[in-house]
PDB file of C-alpha atoms in Angstrom:
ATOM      1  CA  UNK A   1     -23.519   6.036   5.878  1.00 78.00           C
ATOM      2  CA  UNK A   2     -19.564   6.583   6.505  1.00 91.00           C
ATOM      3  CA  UNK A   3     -17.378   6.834   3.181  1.00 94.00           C
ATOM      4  CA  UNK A   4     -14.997   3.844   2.896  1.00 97.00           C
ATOM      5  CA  UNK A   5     -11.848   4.446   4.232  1.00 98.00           C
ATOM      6  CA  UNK A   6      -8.516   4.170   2.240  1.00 98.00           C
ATOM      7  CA  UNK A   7      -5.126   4.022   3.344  1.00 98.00           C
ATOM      8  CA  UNK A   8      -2.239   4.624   0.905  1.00 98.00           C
ATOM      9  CA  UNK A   9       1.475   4.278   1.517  1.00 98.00           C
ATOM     10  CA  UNK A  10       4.422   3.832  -0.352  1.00 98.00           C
ATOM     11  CA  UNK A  11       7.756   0.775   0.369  1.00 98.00           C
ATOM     12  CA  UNK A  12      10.184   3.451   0.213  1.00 97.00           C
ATOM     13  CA  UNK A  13      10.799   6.296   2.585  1.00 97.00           C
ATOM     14  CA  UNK A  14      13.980   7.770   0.428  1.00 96.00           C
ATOM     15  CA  UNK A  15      14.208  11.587  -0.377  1.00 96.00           C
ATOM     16  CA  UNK A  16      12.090  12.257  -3.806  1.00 95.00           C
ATOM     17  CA  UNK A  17      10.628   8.087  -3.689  1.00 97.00           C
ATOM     18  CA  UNK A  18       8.978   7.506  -6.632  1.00 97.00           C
ATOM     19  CA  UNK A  19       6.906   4.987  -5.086  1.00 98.00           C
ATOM     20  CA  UNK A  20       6.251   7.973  -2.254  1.00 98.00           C
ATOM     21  CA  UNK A  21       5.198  10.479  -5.378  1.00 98.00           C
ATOM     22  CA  UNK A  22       2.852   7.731  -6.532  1.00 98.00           C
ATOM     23  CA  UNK A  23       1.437   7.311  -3.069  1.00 98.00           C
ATOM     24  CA  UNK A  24       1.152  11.162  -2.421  1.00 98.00           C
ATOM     25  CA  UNK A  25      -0.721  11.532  -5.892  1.00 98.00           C
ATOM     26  CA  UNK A  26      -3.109   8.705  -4.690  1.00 98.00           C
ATOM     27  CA  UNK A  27      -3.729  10.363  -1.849  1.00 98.00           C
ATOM     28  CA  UNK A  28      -4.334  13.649  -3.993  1.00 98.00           C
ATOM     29  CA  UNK A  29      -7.059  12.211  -6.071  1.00 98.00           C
ATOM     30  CA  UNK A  30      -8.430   9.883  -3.568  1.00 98.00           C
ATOM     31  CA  UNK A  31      -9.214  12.903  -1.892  1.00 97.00           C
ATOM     32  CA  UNK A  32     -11.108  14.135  -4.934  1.00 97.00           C
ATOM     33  CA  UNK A  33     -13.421  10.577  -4.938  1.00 97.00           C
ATOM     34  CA  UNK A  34     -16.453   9.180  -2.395  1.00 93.00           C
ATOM     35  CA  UNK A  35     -13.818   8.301   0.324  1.00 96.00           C
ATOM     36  CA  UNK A  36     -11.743   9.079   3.488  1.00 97.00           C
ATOM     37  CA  UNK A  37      -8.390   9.185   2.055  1.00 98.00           C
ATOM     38  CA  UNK A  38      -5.490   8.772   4.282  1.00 98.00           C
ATOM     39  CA  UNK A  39      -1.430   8.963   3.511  1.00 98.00           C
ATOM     40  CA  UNK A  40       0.436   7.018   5.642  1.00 98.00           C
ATOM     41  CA  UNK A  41       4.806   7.146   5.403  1.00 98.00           C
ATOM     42  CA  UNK A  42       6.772   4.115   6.903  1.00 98.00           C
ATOM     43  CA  UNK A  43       8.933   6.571   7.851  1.00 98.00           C
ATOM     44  CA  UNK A  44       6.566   7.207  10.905  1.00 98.00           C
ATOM     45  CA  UNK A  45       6.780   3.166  12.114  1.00 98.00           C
ATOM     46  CA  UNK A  46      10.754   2.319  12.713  1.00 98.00           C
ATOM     47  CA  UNK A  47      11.127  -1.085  13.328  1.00 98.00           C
ATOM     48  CA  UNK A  48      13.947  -3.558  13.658  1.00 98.00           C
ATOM     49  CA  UNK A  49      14.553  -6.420  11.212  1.00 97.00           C
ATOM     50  CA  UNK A  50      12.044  -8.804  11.836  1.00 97.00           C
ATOM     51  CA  UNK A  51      13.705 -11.320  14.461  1.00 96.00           C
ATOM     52  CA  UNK A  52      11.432 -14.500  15.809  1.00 96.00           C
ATOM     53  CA  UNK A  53      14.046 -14.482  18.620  1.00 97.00           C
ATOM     54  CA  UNK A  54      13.297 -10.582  19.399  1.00 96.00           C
ATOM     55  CA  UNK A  55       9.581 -11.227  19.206  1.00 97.00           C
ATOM     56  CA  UNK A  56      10.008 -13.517  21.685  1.00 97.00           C
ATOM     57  CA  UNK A  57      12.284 -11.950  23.646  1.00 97.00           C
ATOM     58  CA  UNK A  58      10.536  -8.307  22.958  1.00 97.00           C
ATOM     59  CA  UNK A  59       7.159  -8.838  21.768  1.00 96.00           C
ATOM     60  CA  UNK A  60       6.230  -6.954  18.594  1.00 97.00           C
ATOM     61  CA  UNK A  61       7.275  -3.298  18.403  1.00 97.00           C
ATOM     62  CA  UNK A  62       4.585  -0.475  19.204  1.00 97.00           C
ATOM     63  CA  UNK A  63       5.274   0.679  15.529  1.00 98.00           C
ATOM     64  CA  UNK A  64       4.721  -2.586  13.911  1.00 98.00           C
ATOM     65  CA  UNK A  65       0.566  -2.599  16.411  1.00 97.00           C
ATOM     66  CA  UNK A  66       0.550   0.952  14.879  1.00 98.00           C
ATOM     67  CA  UNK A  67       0.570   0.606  11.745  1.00 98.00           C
ATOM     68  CA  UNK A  68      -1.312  -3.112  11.756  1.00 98.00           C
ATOM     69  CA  UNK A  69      -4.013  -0.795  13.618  1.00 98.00           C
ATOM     70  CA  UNK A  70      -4.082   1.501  10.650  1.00 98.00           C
ATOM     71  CA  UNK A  71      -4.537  -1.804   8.114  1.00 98.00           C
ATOM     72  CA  UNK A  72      -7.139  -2.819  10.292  1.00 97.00           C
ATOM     73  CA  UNK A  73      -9.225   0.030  10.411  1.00 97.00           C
ATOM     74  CA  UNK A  74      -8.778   0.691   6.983  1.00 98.00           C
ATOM     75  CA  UNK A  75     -11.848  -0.331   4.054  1.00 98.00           C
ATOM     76  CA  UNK A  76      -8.873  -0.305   1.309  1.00 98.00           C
ATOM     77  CA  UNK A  77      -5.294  -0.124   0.866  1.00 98.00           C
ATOM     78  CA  UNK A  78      -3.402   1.409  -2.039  1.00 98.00           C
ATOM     79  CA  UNK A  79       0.393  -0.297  -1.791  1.00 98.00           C
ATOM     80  CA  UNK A  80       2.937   1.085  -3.018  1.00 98.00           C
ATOM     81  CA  UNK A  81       6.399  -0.688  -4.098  1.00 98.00           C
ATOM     82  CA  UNK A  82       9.366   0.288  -5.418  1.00 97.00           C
ATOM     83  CA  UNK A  83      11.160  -2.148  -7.278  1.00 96.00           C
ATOM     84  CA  UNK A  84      14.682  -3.532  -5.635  1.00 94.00           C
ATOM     85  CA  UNK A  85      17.225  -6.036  -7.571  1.00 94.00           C
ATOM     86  CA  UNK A  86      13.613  -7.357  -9.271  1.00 94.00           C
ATOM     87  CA  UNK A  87      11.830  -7.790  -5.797  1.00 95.00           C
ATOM     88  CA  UNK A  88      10.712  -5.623  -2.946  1.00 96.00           C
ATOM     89  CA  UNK A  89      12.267  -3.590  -1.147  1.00 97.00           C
ATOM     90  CA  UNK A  90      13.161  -4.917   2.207  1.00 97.00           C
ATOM     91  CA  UNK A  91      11.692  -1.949   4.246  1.00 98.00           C
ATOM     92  CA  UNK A  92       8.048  -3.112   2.769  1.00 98.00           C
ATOM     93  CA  UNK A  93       8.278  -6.773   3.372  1.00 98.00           C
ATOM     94  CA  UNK A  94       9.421  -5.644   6.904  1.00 98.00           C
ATOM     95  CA  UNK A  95       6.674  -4.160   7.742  1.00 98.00           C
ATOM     96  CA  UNK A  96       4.412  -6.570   6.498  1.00 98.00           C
ATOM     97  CA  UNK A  97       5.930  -9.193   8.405  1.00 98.00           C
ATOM     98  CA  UNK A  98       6.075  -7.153  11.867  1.00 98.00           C
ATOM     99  CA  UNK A  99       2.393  -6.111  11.034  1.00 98.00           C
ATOM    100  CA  UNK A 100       1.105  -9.536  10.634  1.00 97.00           C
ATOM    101  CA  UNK A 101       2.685 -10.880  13.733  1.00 97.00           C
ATOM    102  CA  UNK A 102       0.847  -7.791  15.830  1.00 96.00           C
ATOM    103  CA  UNK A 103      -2.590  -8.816  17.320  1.00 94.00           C
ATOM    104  CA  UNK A 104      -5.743  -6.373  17.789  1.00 91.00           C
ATOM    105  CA  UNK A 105      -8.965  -5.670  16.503  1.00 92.00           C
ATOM    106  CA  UNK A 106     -10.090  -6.070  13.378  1.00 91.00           C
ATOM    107  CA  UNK A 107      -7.603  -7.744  10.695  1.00 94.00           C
ATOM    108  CA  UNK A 108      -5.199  -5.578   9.158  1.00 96.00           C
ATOM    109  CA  UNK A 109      -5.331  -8.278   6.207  1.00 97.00           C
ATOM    110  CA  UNK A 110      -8.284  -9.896   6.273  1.00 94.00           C
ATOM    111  CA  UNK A 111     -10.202  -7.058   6.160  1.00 95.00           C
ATOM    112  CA  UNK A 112      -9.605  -4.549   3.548  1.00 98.00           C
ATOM    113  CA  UNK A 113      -9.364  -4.728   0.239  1.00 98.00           C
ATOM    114  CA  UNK A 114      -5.672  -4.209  -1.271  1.00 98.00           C
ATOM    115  CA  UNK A 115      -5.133  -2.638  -4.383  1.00 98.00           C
ATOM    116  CA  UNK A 116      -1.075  -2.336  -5.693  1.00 98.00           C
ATOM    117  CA  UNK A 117       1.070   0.108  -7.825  1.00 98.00           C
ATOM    118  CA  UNK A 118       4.291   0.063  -8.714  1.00 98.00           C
ATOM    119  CA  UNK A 119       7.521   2.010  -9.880  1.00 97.00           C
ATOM    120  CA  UNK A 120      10.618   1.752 -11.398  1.00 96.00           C
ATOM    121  CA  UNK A 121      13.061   4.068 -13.197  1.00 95.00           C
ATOM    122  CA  UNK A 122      13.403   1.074 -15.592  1.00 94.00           C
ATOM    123  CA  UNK A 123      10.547   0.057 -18.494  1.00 94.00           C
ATOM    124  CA  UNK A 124       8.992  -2.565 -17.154  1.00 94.00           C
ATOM    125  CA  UNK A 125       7.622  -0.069 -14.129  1.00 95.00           C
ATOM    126  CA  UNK A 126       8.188  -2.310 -10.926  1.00 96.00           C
ATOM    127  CA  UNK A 127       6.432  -5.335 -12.556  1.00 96.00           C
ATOM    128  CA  UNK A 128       8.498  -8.252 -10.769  1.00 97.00           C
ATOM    129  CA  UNK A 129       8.139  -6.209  -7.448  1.00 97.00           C
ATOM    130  CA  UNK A 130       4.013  -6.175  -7.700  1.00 97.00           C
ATOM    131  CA  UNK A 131       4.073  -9.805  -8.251  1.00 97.00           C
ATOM    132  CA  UNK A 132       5.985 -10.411  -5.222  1.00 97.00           C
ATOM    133  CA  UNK A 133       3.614  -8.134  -3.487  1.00 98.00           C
ATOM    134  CA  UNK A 134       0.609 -10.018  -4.717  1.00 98.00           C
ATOM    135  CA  UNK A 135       2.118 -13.228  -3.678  1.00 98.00           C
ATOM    136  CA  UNK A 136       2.946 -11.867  -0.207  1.00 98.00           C
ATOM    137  CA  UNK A 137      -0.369 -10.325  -0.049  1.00 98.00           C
ATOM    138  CA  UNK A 138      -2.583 -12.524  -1.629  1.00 97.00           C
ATOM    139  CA  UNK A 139      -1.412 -15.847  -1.314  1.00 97.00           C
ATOM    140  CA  UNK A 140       1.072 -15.489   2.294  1.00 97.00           C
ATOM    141  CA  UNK A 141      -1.719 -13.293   4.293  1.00 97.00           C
ATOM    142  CA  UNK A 142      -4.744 -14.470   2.601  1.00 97.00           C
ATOM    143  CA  UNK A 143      -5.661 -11.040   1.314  1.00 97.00           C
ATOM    144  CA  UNK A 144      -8.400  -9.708  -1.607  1.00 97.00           C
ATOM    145  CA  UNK A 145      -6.242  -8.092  -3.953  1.00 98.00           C
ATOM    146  CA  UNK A 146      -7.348  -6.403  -6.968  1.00 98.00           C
ATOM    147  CA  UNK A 147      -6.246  -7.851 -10.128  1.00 97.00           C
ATOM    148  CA  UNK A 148      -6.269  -3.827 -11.680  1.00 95.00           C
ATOM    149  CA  UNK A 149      -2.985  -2.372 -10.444  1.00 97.00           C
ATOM    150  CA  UNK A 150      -0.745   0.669 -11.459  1.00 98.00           C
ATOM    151  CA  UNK A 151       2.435   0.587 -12.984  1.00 97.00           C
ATOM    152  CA  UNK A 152       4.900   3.545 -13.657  1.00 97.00           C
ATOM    153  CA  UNK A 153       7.794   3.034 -15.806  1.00 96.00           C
ATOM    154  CA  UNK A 154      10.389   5.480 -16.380  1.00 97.00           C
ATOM    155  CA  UNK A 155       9.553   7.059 -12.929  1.00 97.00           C
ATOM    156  CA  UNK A 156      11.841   9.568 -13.247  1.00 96.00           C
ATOM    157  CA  UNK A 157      10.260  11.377 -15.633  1.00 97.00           C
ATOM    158  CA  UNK A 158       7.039  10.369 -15.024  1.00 97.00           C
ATOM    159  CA  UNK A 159       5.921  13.573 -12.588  1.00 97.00           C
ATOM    160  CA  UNK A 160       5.094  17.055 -13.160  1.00 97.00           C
ATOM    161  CA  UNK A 161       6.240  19.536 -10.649  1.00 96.00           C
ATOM    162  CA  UNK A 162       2.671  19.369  -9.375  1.00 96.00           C
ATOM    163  CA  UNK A 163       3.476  15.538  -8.538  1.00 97.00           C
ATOM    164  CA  UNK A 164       0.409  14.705 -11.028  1.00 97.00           C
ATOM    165  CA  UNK A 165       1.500  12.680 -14.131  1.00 98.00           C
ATOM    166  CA  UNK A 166       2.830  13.809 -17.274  1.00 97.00           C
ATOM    167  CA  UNK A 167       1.169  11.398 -19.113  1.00 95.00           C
ATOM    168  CA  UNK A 168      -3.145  11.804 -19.215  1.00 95.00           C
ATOM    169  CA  UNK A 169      -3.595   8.191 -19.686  1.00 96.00           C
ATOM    170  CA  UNK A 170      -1.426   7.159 -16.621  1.00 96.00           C
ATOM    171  CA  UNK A 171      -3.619   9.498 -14.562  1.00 96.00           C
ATOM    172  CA  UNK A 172      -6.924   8.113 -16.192  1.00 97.00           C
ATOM    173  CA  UNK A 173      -5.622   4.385 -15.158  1.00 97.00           C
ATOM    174  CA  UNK A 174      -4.565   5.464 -11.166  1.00 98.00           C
ATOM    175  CA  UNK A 175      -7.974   7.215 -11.292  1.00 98.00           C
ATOM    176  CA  UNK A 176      -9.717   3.719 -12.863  1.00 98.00           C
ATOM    177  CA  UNK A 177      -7.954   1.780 -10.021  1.00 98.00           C
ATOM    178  CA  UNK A 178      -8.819   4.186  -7.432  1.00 98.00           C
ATOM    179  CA  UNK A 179     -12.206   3.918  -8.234  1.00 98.00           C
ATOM    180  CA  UNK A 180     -12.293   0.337  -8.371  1.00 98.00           C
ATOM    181  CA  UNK A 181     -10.341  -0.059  -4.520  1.00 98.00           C
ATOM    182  CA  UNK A 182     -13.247   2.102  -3.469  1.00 97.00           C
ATOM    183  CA  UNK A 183     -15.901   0.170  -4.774  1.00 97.00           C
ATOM    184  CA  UNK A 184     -14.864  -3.275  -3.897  1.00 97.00           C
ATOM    185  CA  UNK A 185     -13.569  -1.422  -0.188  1.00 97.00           C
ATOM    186  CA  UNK A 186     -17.130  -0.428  -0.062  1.00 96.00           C
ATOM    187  CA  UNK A 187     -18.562  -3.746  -0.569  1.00 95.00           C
ATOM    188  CA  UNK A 188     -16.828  -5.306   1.511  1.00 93.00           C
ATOM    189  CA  UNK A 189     -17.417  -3.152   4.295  1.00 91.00           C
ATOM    190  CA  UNK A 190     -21.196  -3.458   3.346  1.00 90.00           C
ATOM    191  CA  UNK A 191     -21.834   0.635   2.693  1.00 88.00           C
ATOM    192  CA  UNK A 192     -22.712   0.108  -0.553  1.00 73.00           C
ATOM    193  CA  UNK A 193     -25.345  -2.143  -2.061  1.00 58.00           C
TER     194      UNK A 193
END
């Protein structure tokens, strides 16, 4: 029986990204776990502002199918999100609009099981951002989201130079929520009884 597989990406694509450390340390211990772990970077889908008048005019971008095709296929997704003016950033909520507009096989929302984190150089660690997320998720696209999520306050200090965490605790909770997105991904999927 396959492992389940689990896609991880961070909201931000800026030089040292907190929300991309986060992702890439995911990635790190999901490869460590019973799963195909796979680290995804918006960077690699460019899209234009979503547009109902260029969709119409353009169809969806090939980026926007690309990365929906990546959802789709995926058991679980870790999210990433950087926190913007107390909301998210407008490169995520871009490509979660483009995505859901692209058609294909398998849902890209439907499907897997989502699991968030957050970050923010601030205290409360992205908080306001991962509720938008879960309401964009979970109540706009109709996904399973995990109630368990990660938040990392005080961002900027919060990696080693080995991008793990400082703190053992913060590791033990991405681990916990890890663990959980692969268990409920698994489910899902029906590879685990």
């Amino acid at each position: 029986m396959r492992a389940p597989r689990i896609v991880t990406f961070a909201g931000s694509i800026r030089t040292g990204s907190f929300s991309a450390s986060l992702a890439a340390l995911a990635a790190k211990e999901l490869a460590l776990m019973e799963c195909e772990p796979v680290l995804l970077s918006l960077a690699d889908y460019p899209m234009p502002l979503y547009d109902g008048d260029l969709e119409a005019e353009q169809g969806v971008p090939e980026a926007a199918r690309k990365l929906r095709d990546q959802l789709a296929r995926a058991d679980g997704v870790f999210l990433v999100t950087p926190e913007y003016n107390a909301g998210l950033p407008p490169l995520l909520k871009n490509a979660i609009d483009w995505a859901s507009r692209a058609k294909g096989e398998g849902d890209a929302f439907k499907g897997p099981v989502y699991a968030i984190g957050s970050t923010s150089p601030g205290g409360l660690g992205g908080y306001r951002a991962s509720m938008m997320l879960r309401q964009t998720l979970a109540l706009g696209l109709n996904c399973l989201v995990l109630a368990e999520q990660v938040m990392v306050a005080g961002a900027a200090g919060a990696f080693d130079s080995n991008g793990d965490f400082k703190d053992t605790r913060a590791q033990e909770r991405l681990r916990a929520v890890l663990s959980a997105l692969i268990e409920q991904a698994a489910l899902r999927a029906g590879l685990r009884a």
